[in-house]
Coordinates of C-alpha atoms in Angstrom, one line a residue:
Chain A
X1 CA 27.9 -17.9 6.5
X2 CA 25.4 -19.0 9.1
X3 CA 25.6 -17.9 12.4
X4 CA 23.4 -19.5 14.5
X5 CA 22.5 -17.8 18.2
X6 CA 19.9 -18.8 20.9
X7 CA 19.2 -16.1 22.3
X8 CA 16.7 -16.4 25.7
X9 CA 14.4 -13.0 26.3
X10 CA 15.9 -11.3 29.2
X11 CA 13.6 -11.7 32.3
X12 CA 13.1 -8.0 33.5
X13 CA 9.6 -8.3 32.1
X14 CA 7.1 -8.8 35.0
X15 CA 4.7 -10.9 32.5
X16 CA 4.9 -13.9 32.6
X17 CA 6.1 -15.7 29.5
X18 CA 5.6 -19.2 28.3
X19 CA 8.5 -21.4 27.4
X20 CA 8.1 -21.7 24.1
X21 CA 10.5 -20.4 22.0
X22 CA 10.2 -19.2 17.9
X23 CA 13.1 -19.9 15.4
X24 CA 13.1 -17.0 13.3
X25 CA 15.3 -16.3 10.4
X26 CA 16.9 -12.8 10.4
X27 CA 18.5 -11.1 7.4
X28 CA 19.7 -6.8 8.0
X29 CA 19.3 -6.6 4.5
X30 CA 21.3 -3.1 3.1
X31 CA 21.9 0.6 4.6
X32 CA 19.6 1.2 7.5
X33 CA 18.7 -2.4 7.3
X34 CA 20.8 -3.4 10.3
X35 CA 19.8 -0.5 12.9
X36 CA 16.3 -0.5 12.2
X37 CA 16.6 -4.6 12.5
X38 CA 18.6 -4.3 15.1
X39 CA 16.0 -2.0 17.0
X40 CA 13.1 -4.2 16.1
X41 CA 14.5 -7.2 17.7
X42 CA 15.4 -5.1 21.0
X43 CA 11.8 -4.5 21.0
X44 CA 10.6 -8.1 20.5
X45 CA 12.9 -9.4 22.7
X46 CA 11.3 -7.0 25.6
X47 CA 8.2 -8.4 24.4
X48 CA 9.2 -11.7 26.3
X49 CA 8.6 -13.8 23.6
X50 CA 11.2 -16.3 22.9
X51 CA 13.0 -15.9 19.8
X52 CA 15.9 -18.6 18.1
X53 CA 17.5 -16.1 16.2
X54 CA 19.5 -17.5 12.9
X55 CA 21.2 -14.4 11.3
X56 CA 22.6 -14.3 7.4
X57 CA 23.3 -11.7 5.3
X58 CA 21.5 -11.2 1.9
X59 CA 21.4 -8.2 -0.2
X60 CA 23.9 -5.7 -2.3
X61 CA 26.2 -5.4 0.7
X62 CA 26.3 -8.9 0.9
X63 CA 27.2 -9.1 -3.0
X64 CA 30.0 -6.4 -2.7
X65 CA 31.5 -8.6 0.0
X66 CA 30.9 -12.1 -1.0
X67 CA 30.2 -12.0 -4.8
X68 CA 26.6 -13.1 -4.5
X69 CA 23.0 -11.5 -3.4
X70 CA 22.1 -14.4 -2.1
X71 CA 22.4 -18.3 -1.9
X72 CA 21.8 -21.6 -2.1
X73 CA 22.6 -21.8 2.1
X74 CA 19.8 -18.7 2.4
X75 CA 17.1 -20.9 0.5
X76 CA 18.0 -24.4 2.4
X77 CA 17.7 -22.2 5.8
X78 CA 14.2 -20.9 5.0
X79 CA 12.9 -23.7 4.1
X80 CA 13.9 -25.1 7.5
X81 CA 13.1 -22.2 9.3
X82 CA 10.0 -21.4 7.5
X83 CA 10.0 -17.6 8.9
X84 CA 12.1 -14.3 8.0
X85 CA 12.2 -11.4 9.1
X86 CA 14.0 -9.1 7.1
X87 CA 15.3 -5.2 6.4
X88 CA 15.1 -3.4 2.9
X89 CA 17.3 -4.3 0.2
X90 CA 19.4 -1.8 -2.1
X91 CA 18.4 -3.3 -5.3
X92 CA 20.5 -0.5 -7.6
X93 CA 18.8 -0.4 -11.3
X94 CA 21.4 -1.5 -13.7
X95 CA 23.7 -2.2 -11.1
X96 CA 21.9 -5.1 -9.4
X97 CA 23.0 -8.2 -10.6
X98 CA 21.1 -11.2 -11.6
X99 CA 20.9 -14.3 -9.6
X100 CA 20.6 -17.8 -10.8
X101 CA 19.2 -20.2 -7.9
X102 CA 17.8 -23.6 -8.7
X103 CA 18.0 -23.1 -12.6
X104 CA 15.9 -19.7 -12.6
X105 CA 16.9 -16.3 -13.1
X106 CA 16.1 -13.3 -10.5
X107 CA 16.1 -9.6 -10.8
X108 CA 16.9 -9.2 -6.7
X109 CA 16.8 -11.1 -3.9
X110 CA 13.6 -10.0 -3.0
X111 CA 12.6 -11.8 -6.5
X112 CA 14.4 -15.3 -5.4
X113 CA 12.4 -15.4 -2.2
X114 CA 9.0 -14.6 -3.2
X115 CA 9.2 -16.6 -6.5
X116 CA 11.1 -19.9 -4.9
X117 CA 8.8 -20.0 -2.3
X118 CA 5.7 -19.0 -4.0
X119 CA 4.4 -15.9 -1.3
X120 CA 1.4 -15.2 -2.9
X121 CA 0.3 -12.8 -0.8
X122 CA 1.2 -9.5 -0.1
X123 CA 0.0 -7.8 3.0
X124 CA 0.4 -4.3 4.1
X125 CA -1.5 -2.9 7.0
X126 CA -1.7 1.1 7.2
X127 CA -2.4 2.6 10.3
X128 CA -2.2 6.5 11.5
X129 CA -0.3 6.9 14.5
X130 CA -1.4 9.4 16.6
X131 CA 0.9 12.2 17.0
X132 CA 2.0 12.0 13.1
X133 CA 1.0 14.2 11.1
X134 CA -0.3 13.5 7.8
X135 CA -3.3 15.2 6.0
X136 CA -5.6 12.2 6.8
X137 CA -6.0 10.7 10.2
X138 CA -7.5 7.5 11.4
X139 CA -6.8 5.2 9.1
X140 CA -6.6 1.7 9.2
X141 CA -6.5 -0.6 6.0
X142 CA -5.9 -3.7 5.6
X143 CA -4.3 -4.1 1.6
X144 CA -4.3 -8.0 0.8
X145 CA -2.8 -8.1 -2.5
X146 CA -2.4 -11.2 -4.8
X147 CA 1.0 -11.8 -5.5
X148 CA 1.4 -13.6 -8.3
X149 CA -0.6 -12.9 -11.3
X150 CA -2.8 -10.6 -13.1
X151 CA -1.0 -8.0 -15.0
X152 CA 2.4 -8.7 -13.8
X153 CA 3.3 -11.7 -15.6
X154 CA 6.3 -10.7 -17.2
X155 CA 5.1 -12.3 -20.0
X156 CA 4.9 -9.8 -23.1
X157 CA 5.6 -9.8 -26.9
X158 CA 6.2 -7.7 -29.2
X159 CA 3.3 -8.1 -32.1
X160 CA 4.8 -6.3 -34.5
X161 CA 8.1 -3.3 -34.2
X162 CA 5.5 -0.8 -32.7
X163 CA 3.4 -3.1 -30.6
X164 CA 3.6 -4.9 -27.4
X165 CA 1.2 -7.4 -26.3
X166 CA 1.1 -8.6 -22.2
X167 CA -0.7 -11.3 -20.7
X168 CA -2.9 -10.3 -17.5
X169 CA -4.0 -13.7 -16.0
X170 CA -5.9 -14.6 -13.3
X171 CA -6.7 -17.9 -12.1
X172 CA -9.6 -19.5 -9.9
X173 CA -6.3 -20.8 -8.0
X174 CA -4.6 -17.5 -7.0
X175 CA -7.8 -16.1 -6.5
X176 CA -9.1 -18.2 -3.9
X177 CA -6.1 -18.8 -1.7
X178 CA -5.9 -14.9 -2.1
X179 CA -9.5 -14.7 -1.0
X180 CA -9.1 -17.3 1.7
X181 CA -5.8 -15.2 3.4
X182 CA -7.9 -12.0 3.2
X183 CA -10.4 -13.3 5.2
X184 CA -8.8 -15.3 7.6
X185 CA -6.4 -12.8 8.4
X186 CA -9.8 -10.2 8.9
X187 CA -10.8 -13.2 11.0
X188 CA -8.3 -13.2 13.1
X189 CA -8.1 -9.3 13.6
X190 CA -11.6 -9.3 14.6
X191 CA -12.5 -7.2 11.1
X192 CA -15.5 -6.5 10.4
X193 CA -15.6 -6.1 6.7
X194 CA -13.4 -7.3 3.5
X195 CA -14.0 -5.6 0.1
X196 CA -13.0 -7.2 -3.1
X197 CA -11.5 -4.8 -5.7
X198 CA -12.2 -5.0 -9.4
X199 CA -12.6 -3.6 -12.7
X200 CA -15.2 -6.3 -14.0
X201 CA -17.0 -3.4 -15.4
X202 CA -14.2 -4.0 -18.0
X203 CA -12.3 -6.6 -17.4
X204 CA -15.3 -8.4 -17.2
X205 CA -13.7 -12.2 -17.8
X206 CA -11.1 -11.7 -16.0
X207 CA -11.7 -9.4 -13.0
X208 CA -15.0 -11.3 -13.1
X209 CA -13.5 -14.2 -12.1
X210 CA -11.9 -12.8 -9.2
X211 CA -15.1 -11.5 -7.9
X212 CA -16.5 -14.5 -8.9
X213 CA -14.1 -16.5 -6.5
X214 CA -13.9 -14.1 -3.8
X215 CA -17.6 -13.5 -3.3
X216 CA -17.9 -17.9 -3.0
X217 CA -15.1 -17.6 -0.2
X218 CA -16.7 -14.9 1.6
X219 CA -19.3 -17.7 2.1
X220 CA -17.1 -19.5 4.4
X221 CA -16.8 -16.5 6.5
X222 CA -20.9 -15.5 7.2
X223 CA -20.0 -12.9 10.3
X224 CA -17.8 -11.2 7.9
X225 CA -19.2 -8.4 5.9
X226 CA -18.0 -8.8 2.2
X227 CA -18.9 -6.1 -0.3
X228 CA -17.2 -5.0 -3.6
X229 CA -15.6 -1.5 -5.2
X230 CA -14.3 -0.7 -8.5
X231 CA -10.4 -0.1 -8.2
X232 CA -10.3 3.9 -10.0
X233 CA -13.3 4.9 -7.4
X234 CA -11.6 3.4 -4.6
X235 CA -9.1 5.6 -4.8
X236 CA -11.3 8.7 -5.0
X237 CA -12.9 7.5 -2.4
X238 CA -10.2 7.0 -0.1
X239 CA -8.7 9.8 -0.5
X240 CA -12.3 11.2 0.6
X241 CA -12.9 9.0 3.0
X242 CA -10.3 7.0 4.2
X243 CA -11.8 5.3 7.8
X244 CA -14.9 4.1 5.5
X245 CA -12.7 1.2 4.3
X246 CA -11.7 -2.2 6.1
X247 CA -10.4 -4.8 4.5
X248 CA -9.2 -4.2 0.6
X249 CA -8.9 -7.6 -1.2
X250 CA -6.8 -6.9 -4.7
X251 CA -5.6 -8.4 -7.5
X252 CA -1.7 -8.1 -8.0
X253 CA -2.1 -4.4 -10.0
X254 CA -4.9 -2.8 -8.4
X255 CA -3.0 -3.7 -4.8
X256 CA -0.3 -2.6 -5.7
X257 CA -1.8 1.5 -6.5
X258 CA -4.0 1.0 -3.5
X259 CA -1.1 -0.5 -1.1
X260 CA 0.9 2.6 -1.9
X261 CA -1.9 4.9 -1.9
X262 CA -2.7 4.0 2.0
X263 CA 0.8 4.3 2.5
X264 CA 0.2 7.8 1.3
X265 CA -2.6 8.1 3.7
X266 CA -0.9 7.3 6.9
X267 CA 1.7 9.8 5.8
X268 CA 5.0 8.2 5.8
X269 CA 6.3 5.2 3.8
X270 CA 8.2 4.6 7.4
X271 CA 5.6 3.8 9.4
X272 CA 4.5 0.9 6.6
X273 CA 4.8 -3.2 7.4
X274 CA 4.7 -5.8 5.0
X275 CA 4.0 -9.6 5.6
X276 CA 4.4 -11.8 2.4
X277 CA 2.8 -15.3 3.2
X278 CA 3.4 -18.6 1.1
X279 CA 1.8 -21.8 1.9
X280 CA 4.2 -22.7 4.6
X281 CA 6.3 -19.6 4.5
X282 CA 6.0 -16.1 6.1
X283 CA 8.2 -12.9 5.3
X284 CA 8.0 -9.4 7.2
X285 CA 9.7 -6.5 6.2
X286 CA 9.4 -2.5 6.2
X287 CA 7.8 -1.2 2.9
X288 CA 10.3 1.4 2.4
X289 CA 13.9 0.7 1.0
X290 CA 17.2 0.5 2.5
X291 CA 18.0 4.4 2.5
X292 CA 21.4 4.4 2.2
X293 CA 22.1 8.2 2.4
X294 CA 21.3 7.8 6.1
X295 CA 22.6 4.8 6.8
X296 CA 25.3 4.6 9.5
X297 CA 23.9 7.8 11.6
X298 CA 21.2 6.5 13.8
X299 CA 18.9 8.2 12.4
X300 CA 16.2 5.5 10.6
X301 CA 12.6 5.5 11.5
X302 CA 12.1 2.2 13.2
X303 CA 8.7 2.5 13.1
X304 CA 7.9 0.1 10.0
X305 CA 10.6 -2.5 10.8
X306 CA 9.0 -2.9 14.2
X307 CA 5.4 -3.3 13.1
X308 CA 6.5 -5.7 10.8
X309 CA 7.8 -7.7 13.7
X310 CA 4.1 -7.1 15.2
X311 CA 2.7 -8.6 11.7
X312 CA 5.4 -11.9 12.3
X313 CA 4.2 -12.0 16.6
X314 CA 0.7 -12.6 14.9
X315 CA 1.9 -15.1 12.6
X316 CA 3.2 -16.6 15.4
X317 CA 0.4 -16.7 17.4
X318 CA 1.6 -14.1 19.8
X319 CA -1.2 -11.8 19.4
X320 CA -1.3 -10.3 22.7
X321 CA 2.7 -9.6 22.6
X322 CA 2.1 -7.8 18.9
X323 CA -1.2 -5.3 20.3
X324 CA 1.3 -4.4 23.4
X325 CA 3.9 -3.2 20.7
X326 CA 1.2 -1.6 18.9
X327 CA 0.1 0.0 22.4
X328 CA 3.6 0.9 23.3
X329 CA 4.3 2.5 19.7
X330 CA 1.4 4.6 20.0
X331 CA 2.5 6.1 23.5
X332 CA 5.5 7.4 22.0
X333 CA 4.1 8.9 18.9
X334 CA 2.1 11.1 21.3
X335 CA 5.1 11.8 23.3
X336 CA 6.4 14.7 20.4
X337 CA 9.3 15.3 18.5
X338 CA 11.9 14.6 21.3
X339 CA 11.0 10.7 20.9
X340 CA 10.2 10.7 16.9
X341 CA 13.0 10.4 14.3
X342 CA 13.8 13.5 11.7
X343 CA 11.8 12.2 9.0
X344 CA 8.6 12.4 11.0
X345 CA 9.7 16.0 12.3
X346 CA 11.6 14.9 15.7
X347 CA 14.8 15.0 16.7
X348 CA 15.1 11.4 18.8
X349 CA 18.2 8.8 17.3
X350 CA 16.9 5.5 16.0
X351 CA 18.3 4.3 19.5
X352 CA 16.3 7.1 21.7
X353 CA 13.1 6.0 19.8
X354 CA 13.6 2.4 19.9
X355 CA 14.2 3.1 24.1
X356 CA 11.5 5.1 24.5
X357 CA 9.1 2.2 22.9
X358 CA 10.7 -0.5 25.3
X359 CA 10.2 1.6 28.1
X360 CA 6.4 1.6 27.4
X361 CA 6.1 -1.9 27.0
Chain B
X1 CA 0.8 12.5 -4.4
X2 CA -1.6 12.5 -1.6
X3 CA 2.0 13.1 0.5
X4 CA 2.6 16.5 -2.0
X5 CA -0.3 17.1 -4.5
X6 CA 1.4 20.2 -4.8
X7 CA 4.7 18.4 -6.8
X8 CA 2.7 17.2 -9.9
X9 CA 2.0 19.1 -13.3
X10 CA 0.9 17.1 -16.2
X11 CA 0.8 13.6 -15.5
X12 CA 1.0 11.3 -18.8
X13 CA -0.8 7.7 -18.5
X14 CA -1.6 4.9 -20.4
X15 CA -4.8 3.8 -20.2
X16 CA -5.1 1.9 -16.7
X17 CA -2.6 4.3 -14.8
X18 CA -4.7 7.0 -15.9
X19 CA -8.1 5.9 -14.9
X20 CA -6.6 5.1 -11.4
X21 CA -4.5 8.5 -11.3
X22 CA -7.4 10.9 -12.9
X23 CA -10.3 9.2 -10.2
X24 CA -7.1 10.1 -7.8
X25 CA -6.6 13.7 -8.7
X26 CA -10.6 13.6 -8.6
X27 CA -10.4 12.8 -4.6
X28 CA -7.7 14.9 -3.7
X29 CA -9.8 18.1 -5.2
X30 CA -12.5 17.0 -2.9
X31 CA -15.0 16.1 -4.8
X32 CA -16.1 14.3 -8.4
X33 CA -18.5 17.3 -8.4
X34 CA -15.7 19.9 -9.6
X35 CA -14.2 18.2 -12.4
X36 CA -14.5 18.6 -16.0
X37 CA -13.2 16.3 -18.7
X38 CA -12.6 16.2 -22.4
X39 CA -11.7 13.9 -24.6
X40 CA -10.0 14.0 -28.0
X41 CA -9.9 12.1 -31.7
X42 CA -7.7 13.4 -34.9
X43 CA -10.8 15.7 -35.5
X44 CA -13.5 15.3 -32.7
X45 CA -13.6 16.3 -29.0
X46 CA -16.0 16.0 -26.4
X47 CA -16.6 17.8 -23.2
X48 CA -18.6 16.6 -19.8
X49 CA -18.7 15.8 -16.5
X50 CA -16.6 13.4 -14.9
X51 CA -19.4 12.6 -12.3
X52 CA -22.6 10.7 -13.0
X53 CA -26.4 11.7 -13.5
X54 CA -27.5 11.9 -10.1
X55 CA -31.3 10.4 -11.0
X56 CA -32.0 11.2 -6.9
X57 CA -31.5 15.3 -7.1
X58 CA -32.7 15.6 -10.7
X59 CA -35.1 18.3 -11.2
X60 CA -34.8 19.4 -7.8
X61 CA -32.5 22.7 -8.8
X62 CA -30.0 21.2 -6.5
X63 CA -26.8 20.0 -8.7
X64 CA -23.4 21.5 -8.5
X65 CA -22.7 22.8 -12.0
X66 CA -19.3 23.3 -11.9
X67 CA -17.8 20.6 -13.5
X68 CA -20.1 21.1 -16.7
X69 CA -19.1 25.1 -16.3
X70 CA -15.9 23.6 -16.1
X71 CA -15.8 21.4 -18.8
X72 CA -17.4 24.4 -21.0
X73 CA -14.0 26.3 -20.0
X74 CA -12.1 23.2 -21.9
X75 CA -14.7 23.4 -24.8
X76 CA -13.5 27.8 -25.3
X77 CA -10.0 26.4 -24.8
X78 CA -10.3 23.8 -27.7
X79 CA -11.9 26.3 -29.8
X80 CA -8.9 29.0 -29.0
X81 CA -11.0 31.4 -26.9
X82 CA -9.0 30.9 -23.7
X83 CA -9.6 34.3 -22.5
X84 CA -13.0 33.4 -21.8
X85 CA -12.1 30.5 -20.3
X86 CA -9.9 32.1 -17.6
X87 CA -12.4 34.4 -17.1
X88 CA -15.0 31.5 -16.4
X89 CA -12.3 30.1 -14.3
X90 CA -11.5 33.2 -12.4
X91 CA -15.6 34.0 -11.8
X92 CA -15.8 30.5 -10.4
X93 CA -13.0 31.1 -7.9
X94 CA -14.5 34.4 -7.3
X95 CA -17.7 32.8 -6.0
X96 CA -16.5 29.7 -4.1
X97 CA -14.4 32.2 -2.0
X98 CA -18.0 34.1 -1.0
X99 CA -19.0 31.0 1.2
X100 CA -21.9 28.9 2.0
X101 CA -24.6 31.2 0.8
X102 CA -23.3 30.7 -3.0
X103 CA -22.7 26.8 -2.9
X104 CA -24.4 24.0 -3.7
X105 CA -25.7 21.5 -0.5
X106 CA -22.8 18.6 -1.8
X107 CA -20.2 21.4 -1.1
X108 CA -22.1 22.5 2.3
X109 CA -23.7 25.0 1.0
X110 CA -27.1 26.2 0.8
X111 CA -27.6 27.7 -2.6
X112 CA -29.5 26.1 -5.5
X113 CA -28.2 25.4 -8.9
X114 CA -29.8 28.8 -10.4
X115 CA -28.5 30.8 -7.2
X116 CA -24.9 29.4 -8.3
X117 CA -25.4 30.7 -11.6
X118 CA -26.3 33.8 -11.5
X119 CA -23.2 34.2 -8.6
X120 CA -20.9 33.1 -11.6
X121 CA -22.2 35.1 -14.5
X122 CA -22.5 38.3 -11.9
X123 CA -18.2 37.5 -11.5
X124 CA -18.1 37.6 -15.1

């Protein structure tokens, strides 16, 4: 059921704001998915952007209630809408049914989205807050990650009863829209430097290609600095060094290890963003899952869910609204454990935490 | 497992996971400099290095030689002596806990391949 809501940013902000206003598709998703959603649209709305919230409910919740994961009415409104900005699903294994949509079967919802709507690229920023600690501090990556292809076809075979067979593809397609997203997104974040990751040493057709394509592209972008780095030294080297590296431009299989792997770095899956971008269509959503053991108790880190509604302000256009979230976020982390949530070693509510980073807007 | 190293034991790969997981490990230890390798056939095994030649410090008495010490310790394991190779291992921690003065310049240390050495054989 749609639910449809214009909701007008309340005026205490002393900025002033334009009058344009964002229609932005809004799904809770499962367990914490509705507080920490709920918390990250506080905090946008204080931005004093304009938001035309439409709300629907997708996701293993929504099946136990209604029979289905998600619909035909969830696909027609994003491709209206064009934007969504969503919580973690519970996506059960074994449990989670399968959805047929538009005479193709899905694994989750998550599936139905990115598939229908072709998002073929997968970004995750991963940034140390100050104040959190982790084992490595300032980092700040940039994982664009093809989407699409590579290893993760789905298409295998078994040869023989003791031999499968999979097809890693990679196309001059993908790989220079891929290419293309990586640096215009550096573009627009004023970074400096993108860095293609490969295994052409041996995959020398294939990821050969890829650098191939991505190394043509970065000619499009001359005040960007565009190197390359095998994918298994990488990761030594990050873990080594991880403020030596910028932008990382994967393949689907490669970003995926290094997208996790920053994660890692920054020291919390919960302070992790994710954009997914189409051709005309933008998701954002927390890397981590729906956590239902906490759900309920006001305790979720809104930390990622917010961030990822930084990542859709800059989609937008609203790049100075998504740096004064940023700003704000960073206040708090240096405030101490009275304003961070348990799982970063505090003691503030989702709600205290969420207050704290209005306040500093 | 850069959250909790720590949790991890033996970590079985297939071939792509494990080149991406091994070069991991590799970081999180600190350096490439430290770790051995060996590899295995039905009836063959090899032992080296998992860093590189390092043409700029050759024959300058400079190289850290503890992941070839290191990989030795896997060669006595393979041919059953694995006394020796804890004692090896234990010498080796034995004189990385003694400081600057006994380490190579990669690990900040001031001490030249030979200097190394003779620390590790004297822990013998």
């Amino acid at each position: 059921m749609i639910r449809s809501a214009r909701v007008l940013a309340t005026r205490n902000h002393p900025r002033h704001l334009s009058t344009k206003s964002y229609r932005v598709l809004q799904m809770n998703g499962d367990g914490v998915g509705a507080e920490i959603v709920g918390a990250a649209e506080r905090v946008l709305e204080a931005t004093g952007v304009n938001f035309e919230w439409t709300k629907m409910e997708m996701g293993y919740e929504n099946y136990e209630k209604t029979g289905e994961v998600i619909g035909e009415q969830h696909l027609q409104a994003f491709e209206d809408i064009k934007v969504l900005f969503k919580g973690p699903l519970t996506i059960p294994p074994g449990k989670n049914p399968y959805t047929e949509l538009r005479g193709r079967k899905f694994t989750s919802g998550n599936q139905v989205i990115r598939k229908v709507f072709e998002l073929y690229a997968n970004v995750r920023p991963a940034k140390s807050l100050p104040g959190i600690v982790s084992r490595f501090q300032n980092v700040d990556v940039l994982v664009v990650r093809e989407n699409t292809e590579d290893v993760y076809t789905g298409e295998e075979k078994w040869v023989d009863k003791d031999t499968v067979e999979g097809t890693k593809r990679i196309t001059r397609k993908a790989s220079t829209r891929i290419a293309k997203t990586a640096f215009e997104l550096a573009s627009k974040a004023g970074r400096k430097r993108v860095t293609a990751v490969h295994k052409a040493n041996v995959c020398k057709q294939a990821d050969g290609l890829f650098l191939e394509v991505c190394g043509e592209v970065s000619k499009d972008y001359p005040s960007i600095e565009f190197d390359e780095q095998l994918a298994d030294s990488l990761l030594t080297k990050m873990v080594m060094d991880p403020t030596e590296w910028d932008v990382l431009l994967c393949p689907n299989l490669y970003g995926d290890m290094v997208s996790d792997l920053a994660a890692g770095l920054v020291g919390s899956l919960g302070l992790c963003p994710s954009g997914m971008y189409g051709e005309e269509y933008a998701v954002f959503e927390p890397c981590h899952g729906s956590a239902p053991d906490i759900a309920g108790k006001d305790m979720a880190n809104p930390i990622s869910q917010v961030l990822s509604g930084a990542m859709l302000l800059r989609h937008l256009g609203e790049n100075e609204a998504a740096v004064r979230i940023e700003t704000a976020l960073e206040k708090v982390a240096k405030k101490g454990p009275a304003f961070l949530t348990p799982d970063l070693g505090g003691s503030a509510s989702t709600t205290v935490m969420t207050d704290a980073i209005i306040a500093e807007l | 497992m850069v959250m909790d190293p720590t949790e991890w034991d033996v970590l079985l790969c297939p071939n792509l996971y494990g080149d991406m997981v091994s070069d991991l490990a590799a970081g999180l230890v600190g350096s490439l400099g430290l770790c051995p390798s060996g590899m295995y056939g039905e009836e063959y095994a090899v032992f080296e290095p998992c860093h590189g030649s390092a043409p700029d410090i050759a024959g300058k008495d400079m190289a850290n030689p503890i992941s070839q010490v290191l990989s030795g310790a896997m060669l006595l394991r393979h041919l059953g002596e694995n006394e020796a190779a804890v004692r090896i291992e234990t010498a080796l921690e034995k004189v990385a806990k003694k400081g600057p003065a006994f380490l190579t310049p990669d690990l900040g240390g001031s001490a030249s391949t030979t200097v190394m050495t003779d620390a590790i054989i004297a822990e013998l």
